[in-house]
């Protein structure tokens, strides 16, 4: 965290349709979501969702918690700030 490398990793990680969709979904939910709740909304394979969530976790954009056989994910403050910056600077063009 705090290094240009971590910034580039975060931006590269968000630059994928599936990962971006998942971060938007988790952000809109405003709470932890189980993988089972993400799967029906994101139209890719279970393994692609799992890989995307792992990449997002590695980039510091989501937190991960395991409970029994389920994993729960929630966006980090960093992810929220990046999404807010994108929303605020999108413009009407």
mmCIF file of N, CA and C in Angstrom:
data_model
loop_
_atom_site.group_PDB
_atom_site.id
_atom_site.type_symbol
_atom_site.label_atom_id
_atom_site.label_comp_id
_atom_site.label_asym_id
_atom_site.label_seq_id
_atom_site.Cartn_x
_atom_site.Cartn_y
_atom_site.Cartn_z
ATOM 1 N N UNK A 1 0.827 -1.202 0.000
ATOM 2 C CA UNK A 1 0.000 0.000 0.000
ATOM 3 C C UNK A 1 0.865 1.259 0.000
ATOM 4 N N UNK A 2 0.395 2.269 -0.720
ATOM 5 C CA UNK A 2 1.111 3.516 -0.719
ATOM 6 C C UNK A 2 2.159 3.636 -1.814
ATOM 7 N N UNK A 3 2.467 2.543 -2.473
ATOM 8 C CA UNK A 3 3.482 2.595 -3.519
ATOM 9 C C UNK A 3 2.822 2.709 -4.889
ATOM 10 N N UNK A 4 3.573 3.280 -5.860
ATOM 11 C CA UNK A 4 3.014 3.342 -7.213
ATOM 12 C C UNK A 4 2.642 1.954 -7.744
ATOM 13 N N UNK A 5 3.406 0.930 -7.365
ATOM 14 C CA UNK A 5 3.088 -0.426 -7.818
ATOM 15 C C UNK A 5 1.706 -0.867 -7.354
ATOM 16 N N UNK A 6 1.375 -0.572 -6.091
ATOM 17 C CA UNK A 6 0.061 -0.992 -5.589
ATOM 18 C C UNK A 6 -1.052 -0.202 -6.266
ATOM 19 N N UNK A 7 -0.767 1.058 -6.629
ATOM 20 C CA UNK A 7 -1.763 1.854 -7.358
ATOM 21 C C UNK A 7 -2.017 1.247 -8.728
ATOM 22 N N UNK A 8 -0.948 0.900 -9.427
ATOM 23 C CA UNK A 8 -1.092 0.316 -10.762
ATOM 24 C C UNK A 8 -1.800 -1.029 -10.700
ATOM 25 N N UNK A 9 -1.483 -1.819 -9.687
ATOM 26 C CA UNK A 9 -2.151 -3.116 -9.517
ATOM 27 C C UNK A 9 -3.651 -2.916 -9.318
ATOM 28 N N UNK A 10 -4.018 -1.959 -8.471
ATOM 29 C CA UNK A 10 -5.441 -1.696 -8.220
ATOM 30 C C UNK A 10 -6.140 -1.261 -9.505
ATOM 31 N N UNK A 11 -5.511 -0.362 -10.255
ATOM 32 C CA UNK A 11 -6.129 0.122 -11.492
ATOM 33 C C UNK A 11 -6.223 -0.979 -12.540
ATOM 34 N N UNK A 12 -5.169 -1.784 -12.659
ATOM 35 C CA UNK A 12 -5.194 -2.893 -13.625
ATOM 36 C C UNK A 12 -6.273 -3.904 -13.246
ATOM 37 N N UNK A 13 -6.404 -4.154 -11.959
ATOM 38 C CA UNK A 13 -7.382 -5.133 -11.490
ATOM 39 C C UNK A 13 -8.803 -4.660 -11.788
ATOM 40 N N UNK A 14 -9.057 -3.377 -11.643
ATOM 41 C CA UNK A 14 -10.384 -2.832 -11.951
ATOM 42 C C UNK A 14 -10.646 -2.779 -13.447
ATOM 43 N N UNK A 15 -9.601 -2.866 -14.258
ATOM 44 C CA UNK A 15 -9.741 -2.735 -15.704
ATOM 45 C C UNK A 15 -10.195 -3.989 -16.412
ATOM 46 N N UNK A 16 -10.953 -4.821 -15.744
ATOM 47 C CA UNK A 16 -11.482 -6.062 -16.304
ATOM 48 C C UNK A 16 -12.985 -6.061 -16.048
ATOM 49 N N UNK A 17 -13.777 -6.392 -17.058
ATOM 50 C CA UNK A 17 -15.240 -6.328 -16.932
ATOM 51 C C UNK A 17 -15.773 -7.084 -15.720
ATOM 52 N N UNK A 18 -15.326 -8.320 -15.555
ATOM 53 C CA UNK A 18 -15.846 -9.152 -14.466
ATOM 54 C C UNK A 18 -15.473 -8.563 -13.109
ATOM 55 N N UNK A 19 -14.215 -8.200 -12.938
ATOM 56 C CA UNK A 19 -13.775 -7.655 -11.646
ATOM 57 C C UNK A 19 -14.455 -6.324 -11.353
ATOM 58 N N UNK A 20 -14.588 -5.488 -12.377
ATOM 59 C CA UNK A 20 -15.252 -4.193 -12.203
ATOM 60 C C UNK A 20 -16.719 -4.390 -11.807
ATOM 61 N N UNK A 21 -17.393 -5.308 -12.464
ATOM 62 C CA UNK A 21 -18.793 -5.602 -12.156
ATOM 63 C C UNK A 21 -18.941 -6.086 -10.718
ATOM 64 N N UNK A 22 -18.037 -6.955 -10.289
ATOM 65 C CA UNK A 22 -18.100 -7.480 -8.921
ATOM 66 C C UNK A 22 -17.888 -6.365 -7.897
ATOM 67 N N UNK A 23 -16.922 -5.486 -8.140
ATOM 68 C CA UNK A 23 -16.675 -4.381 -7.203
ATOM 69 C C UNK A 23 -17.886 -3.454 -7.150
ATOM 70 N N UNK A 24 -18.474 -3.164 -8.300
ATOM 71 C CA UNK A 24 -19.682 -2.321 -8.332
ATOM 72 C C UNK A 24 -20.832 -2.991 -7.567
ATOM 73 N N UNK A 25 -20.992 -4.281 -7.764
ATOM 74 C CA UNK A 25 -22.043 -5.034 -7.077
ATOM 75 C C UNK A 25 -21.848 -4.984 -5.560
ATOM 76 N N UNK A 26 -20.629 -5.279 -5.111
ATOM 77 C CA UNK A 26 -20.345 -5.270 -3.678
ATOM 78 C C UNK A 26 -20.504 -3.870 -3.094
ATOM 79 N N UNK A 27 -20.085 -2.872 -3.846
ATOM 80 C CA UNK A 27 -20.201 -1.492 -3.375
ATOM 81 C C UNK A 27 -21.672 -1.089 -3.243
ATOM 82 N N UNK A 28 -22.473 -1.434 -4.241
ATOM 83 C CA UNK A 28 -23.902 -1.096 -4.216
ATOM 84 C C UNK A 28 -24.621 -1.821 -3.072
ATOM 85 N N UNK A 29 -24.179 -3.035 -2.777
ATOM 86 C CA UNK A 29 -24.814 -3.811 -1.699
ATOM 87 C C UNK A 29 -24.565 -3.157 -0.343
ATOM 88 N N UNK A 30 -23.381 -2.558 -0.184
ATOM 89 C CA UNK A 30 -23.062 -1.894 1.078
ATOM 90 C C UNK A 30 -22.902 -2.843 2.250
ATOM 91 N N UNK A 31 -22.633 -4.104 1.935
ATOM 92 C CA UNK A 31 -22.476 -5.122 2.983
ATOM 93 C C UNK A 31 -21.639 -6.264 2.426
ATOM 94 N N UNK A 32 -21.280 -7.176 3.309
ATOM 95 C CA UNK A 32 -20.603 -8.390 2.850
ATOM 96 C C UNK A 32 -21.555 -9.198 1.984
ATOM 97 N N UNK A 33 -20.994 -9.830 0.976
ATOM 98 C CA UNK A 33 -21.802 -10.738 0.162
ATOM 99 C C UNK A 33 -21.096 -12.068 0.048
ATOM 100 N N UNK A 34 -21.907 -13.108 0.093
ATOM 101 C CA UNK A 34 -21.413 -14.462 -0.098
ATOM 102 C C UNK A 34 -21.182 -14.682 -1.595
ATOM 103 N N UNK A 35 -20.225 -15.532 -1.910
ATOM 104 C CA UNK A 35 -19.977 -15.871 -3.318
ATOM 105 C C UNK A 35 -21.271 -16.350 -3.976
ATOM 106 N N UNK A 36 -22.106 -17.056 -3.222
ATOM 107 C CA UNK A 36 -23.364 -17.574 -3.775
ATOM 108 C C UNK A 36 -24.308 -16.455 -4.197
ATOM 109 N N UNK A 37 -24.137 -15.247 -3.630
ATOM 110 C CA UNK A 37 -24.961 -14.094 -4.026
ATOM 111 C C UNK A 37 -24.372 -13.380 -5.242
ATOM 112 N N UNK A 38 -23.068 -13.492 -5.414
ATOM 113 C CA UNK A 38 -22.388 -12.847 -6.544
ATOM 114 C C UNK A 38 -22.623 -13.652 -7.826
ATOM 115 N N UNK A 39 -22.541 -14.969 -7.715
ATOM 116 C CA UNK A 39 -22.632 -15.841 -8.898
ATOM 117 C C UNK A 39 -23.831 -15.575 -9.804
ATOM 118 N N UNK A 40 -25.067 -15.465 -9.265
ATOM 119 C CA UNK A 40 -26.211 -15.277 -10.162
ATOM 120 C C UNK A 40 -26.211 -13.927 -10.887
ATOM 121 N N UNK A 41 -25.507 -12.939 -10.350
ATOM 122 C CA UNK A 41 -25.533 -11.593 -10.905
ATOM 123 C C UNK A 41 -24.466 -11.392 -11.982
ATOM 124 N N UNK A 42 -23.349 -12.088 -11.835
ATOM 125 C CA UNK A 42 -22.228 -11.932 -12.758
ATOM 126 C C UNK A 42 -22.254 -13.101 -13.738
ATOM 127 N N UNK A 43 -22.395 -12.804 -15.006
ATOM 128 C CA UNK A 43 -22.632 -13.830 -16.025
ATOM 129 C C UNK A 43 -21.337 -14.447 -16.562
ATOM 130 N N UNK A 44 -20.579 -15.069 -15.656
ATOM 131 C CA UNK A 44 -19.388 -15.828 -16.046
ATOM 132 C C UNK A 44 -19.358 -17.097 -15.200
ATOM 133 N N UNK A 45 -18.437 -17.989 -15.479
ATOM 134 C CA UNK A 45 -18.367 -19.257 -14.762
ATOM 135 C C UNK A 45 -17.994 -19.046 -13.290
ATOM 136 N N UNK A 46 -18.319 -20.020 -12.467
ATOM 137 C CA UNK A 46 -17.970 -19.972 -11.043
ATOM 138 C C UNK A 46 -16.466 -19.812 -10.859
ATOM 139 N N UNK A 47 -15.690 -20.513 -11.680
ATOM 140 C CA UNK A 47 -14.234 -20.431 -11.532
ATOM 141 C C UNK A 47 -13.727 -19.042 -11.909
ATOM 142 N N UNK A 48 -14.355 -18.408 -12.907
ATOM 143 C CA UNK A 48 -13.965 -17.046 -13.288
ATOM 144 C C UNK A 48 -14.282 -16.063 -12.164
ATOM 145 N N UNK A 49 -15.412 -16.245 -11.497
ATOM 146 C CA UNK A 49 -15.784 -15.383 -10.370
ATOM 147 C C UNK A 49 -14.803 -15.582 -9.229
ATOM 148 N N UNK A 50 -14.480 -16.816 -8.940
ATOM 149 C CA UNK A 50 -13.535 -17.125 -7.873
ATOM 150 C C UNK A 50 -12.172 -16.491 -8.147
ATOM 151 N N UNK A 51 -11.719 -16.599 -9.385
ATOM 152 C CA UNK A 51 -10.432 -16.016 -9.773
ATOM 153 C C UNK A 51 -10.480 -14.491 -9.674
ATOM 154 N N UNK A 52 -11.581 -13.896 -10.125
ATOM 155 C CA UNK A 52 -11.734 -12.439 -10.069
ATOM 156 C C UNK A 52 -11.717 -11.949 -8.622
ATOM 157 N N UNK A 53 -12.429 -12.648 -7.742
ATOM 158 C CA UNK A 53 -12.459 -12.261 -6.327
ATOM 159 C C UNK A 53 -11.081 -12.386 -5.691
ATOM 160 N N UNK A 54 -10.346 -13.405 -6.069
ATOM 161 C CA UNK A 54 -8.989 -13.583 -5.565
ATOM 162 C C UNK A 54 -8.091 -12.433 -6.017
ATOM 163 N N UNK A 55 -8.208 -12.047 -7.291
ATOM 164 C CA UNK A 55 -7.429 -10.917 -7.810
ATOM 165 C C UNK A 55 -7.794 -9.619 -7.082
ATOM 166 N N UNK A 56 -9.078 -9.405 -6.852
ATOM 167 C CA UNK A 56 -9.534 -8.201 -6.150
ATOM 168 C C UNK A 56 -9.007 -8.175 -4.716
ATOM 169 N N UNK A 57 -8.991 -9.330 -4.077
ATOM 170 C CA UNK A 57 -8.461 -9.435 -2.719
ATOM 171 C C UNK A 57 -6.967 -9.125 -2.717
ATOM 172 N N UNK A 58 -6.235 -9.722 -3.648
ATOM 173 C CA UNK A 58 -4.788 -9.500 -3.736
ATOM 174 C C UNK A 58 -4.450 -8.030 -3.998
ATOM 175 N N UNK A 59 -5.331 -7.338 -4.709
ATOM 176 C CA UNK A 59 -5.103 -5.927 -5.041
ATOM 177 C C UNK A 59 -5.571 -4.985 -3.925
ATOM 178 N N UNK A 60 -6.136 -5.552 -2.854
ATOM 179 C CA UNK A 60 -6.587 -4.727 -1.736
ATOM 180 C C UNK A 60 -7.907 -4.016 -1.989
ATOM 181 N N UNK A 61 -8.701 -4.541 -2.926
ATOM 182 C CA UNK A 61 -9.971 -3.896 -3.256
ATOM 183 C C UNK A 61 -11.170 -4.540 -2.576
ATOM 184 N N UNK A 62 -10.995 -5.750 -2.053
ATOM 185 C CA UNK A 62 -12.046 -6.398 -1.271
ATOM 186 C C UNK A 62 -11.416 -7.090 -0.065
ATOM 187 N N UNK A 63 -12.234 -7.243 0.975
ATOM 188 C CA UNK A 63 -11.837 -8.060 2.119
ATOM 189 C C UNK A 63 -12.496 -9.420 1.956
ATOM 190 N N UNK A 64 -11.934 -10.408 2.637
ATOM 191 C CA UNK A 64 -12.444 -11.774 2.501
ATOM 192 C C UNK A 64 -12.538 -12.391 3.890
ATOM 193 N N UNK A 65 -13.643 -13.064 4.137
ATOM 194 C CA UNK A 65 -13.839 -13.743 5.419
ATOM 195 C C UNK A 65 -14.460 -15.102 5.134
ATOM 196 N N UNK A 66 -13.924 -16.102 5.782
ATOM 197 C CA UNK A 66 -14.454 -17.455 5.590
ATOM 198 C C UNK A 66 -15.304 -17.839 6.793
ATOM 199 N N UNK A 67 -16.470 -18.409 6.495
ATOM 200 C CA UNK A 67 -17.351 -18.900 7.550
ATOM 201 C C UNK A 67 -17.875 -20.254 7.099
ATOM 202 N N UNK A 68 -17.405 -21.289 7.740
ATOM 203 C CA UNK A 68 -17.765 -22.635 7.300
ATOM 204 C C UNK A 68 -17.205 -22.882 5.916
ATOM 205 N N UNK A 69 -18.081 -23.274 4.991
ATOM 206 C CA UNK A 69 -17.618 -23.528 3.621
ATOM 207 C C UNK A 69 -17.780 -22.299 2.730
ATOM 208 N N UNK A 70 -18.354 -21.218 3.268
ATOM 209 C CA UNK A 70 -18.613 -20.016 2.470
ATOM 210 C C UNK A 70 -17.558 -18.954 2.678
ATOM 211 N N UNK A 71 -17.335 -18.179 1.630
ATOM 212 C CA UNK A 71 -16.471 -17.007 1.730
ATOM 213 C C UNK A 71 -17.331 -15.776 1.495
ATOM 214 N N UNK A 72 -17.076 -14.760 2.298
ATOM 215 C CA UNK A 72 -17.811 -13.502 2.204
ATOM 216 C C UNK A 72 -16.846 -12.395 1.818
ATOM 217 N N UNK A 73 -17.294 -11.525 0.922
ATOM 218 C CA UNK A 73 -16.461 -10.443 0.406
ATOM 219 C C UNK A 73 -17.145 -9.110 0.615
ATOM 220 N N UNK A 74 -16.319 -8.076 0.815
ATOM 221 C CA UNK A 74 -16.830 -6.713 0.959
ATOM 222 C C UNK A 74 -15.783 -5.771 0.375
ATOM 223 N N UNK A 75 -16.237 -4.674 -0.250
ATOM 224 C CA UNK A 75 -15.269 -3.732 -0.817
ATOM 225 C C UNK A 75 -14.527 -3.006 0.299
ATOM 226 N N UNK A 76 -13.294 -2.618 -0.001
ATOM 227 C CA UNK A 76 -12.486 -1.849 0.943
ATOM 228 C C UNK A 76 -12.738 -0.356 0.729
ATOM 229 N N UNK A 77 -12.251 0.444 1.667
ATOM 230 C CA UNK A 77 -12.363 1.896 1.523
ATOM 231 C C UNK A 77 -11.667 2.359 0.249
ATOM 232 N N UNK A 78 -10.556 1.712 -0.097
ATOM 233 C CA UNK A 78 -9.817 2.080 -1.305
ATOM 234 C C UNK A 78 -10.691 1.867 -2.551
ATOM 235 N N UNK A 79 -11.367 0.741 -2.619
ATOM 236 C CA UNK A 79 -12.239 0.469 -3.757
ATOM 237 C C UNK A 79 -13.373 1.487 -3.816
ATOM 238 N N UNK A 80 -13.959 1.797 -2.660
ATOM 239 C CA UNK A 80 -15.038 2.801 -2.621
ATOM 240 C C UNK A 80 -14.542 4.149 -3.132
ATOM 241 N N UNK A 81 -13.341 4.535 -2.703
ATOM 242 C CA UNK A 81 -12.775 5.823 -3.119
ATOM 243 C C UNK A 81 -12.504 5.849 -4.622
ATOM 244 N N UNK A 82 -11.997 4.753 -5.169
ATOM 245 C CA UNK A 82 -11.741 4.686 -6.613
ATOM 246 C C UNK A 82 -13.042 4.786 -7.401
ATOM 247 N N UNK A 83 -14.069 4.073 -6.958
ATOM 248 C CA UNK A 83 -15.368 4.134 -7.639
ATOM 249 C C UNK A 83 -15.963 5.539 -7.550
ATOM 250 N N UNK A 84 -15.830 6.152 -6.377
ATOM 251 C CA UNK A 84 -16.354 7.510 -6.201
ATOM 252 C C UNK A 84 -15.628 8.485 -7.120
ATOM 253 N N UNK A 85 -14.308 8.333 -7.249
ATOM 254 C CA UNK A 85 -13.541 9.219 -8.136
ATOM 255 C C UNK A 85 -13.981 9.037 -9.583
ATOM 256 N N UNK A 86 -14.230 7.791 -9.988
ATOM 257 C CA UNK A 86 -14.710 7.540 -11.343
ATOM 258 C C UNK A 86 -16.083 8.167 -11.560
ATOM 259 N N UNK A 87 -16.970 7.991 -10.591
ATOM 260 C CA UNK A 87 -18.326 8.539 -10.704
ATOM 261 C C UNK A 87 -18.312 10.067 -10.775
ATOM 262 N N UNK A 88 -17.478 10.682 -9.932
ATOM 263 C CA UNK A 88 -17.451 12.143 -9.841
ATOM 264 C C UNK A 88 -16.804 12.786 -11.060
ATOM 265 N N UNK A 89 -15.954 12.056 -11.738
ATOM 266 C CA UNK A 89 -15.207 12.661 -12.853
ATOM 267 C C UNK A 89 -15.667 12.167 -14.218
ATOM 268 N N UNK A 90 -16.736 11.396 -14.259
ATOM 269 C CA UNK A 90 -17.202 10.809 -15.515
ATOM 270 C C UNK A 90 -17.656 11.881 -16.495
ATOM 271 N N UNK A 91 -18.355 12.878 -16.012
ATOM 272 C CA UNK A 91 -18.854 13.918 -16.914
ATOM 273 C C UNK A 91 -20.076 13.440 -17.675
ATOM 274 N N UNK A 92 -20.661 14.339 -18.413
ATOM 275 C CA UNK A 92 -21.894 14.037 -19.134
ATOM 276 C C UNK A 92 -21.674 13.819 -20.620
ATOM 277 N N UNK A 93 -20.435 13.816 -21.053
ATOM 278 C CA UNK A 93 -20.131 13.697 -22.497
ATOM 279 C C UNK A 93 -20.496 12.348 -23.040
#
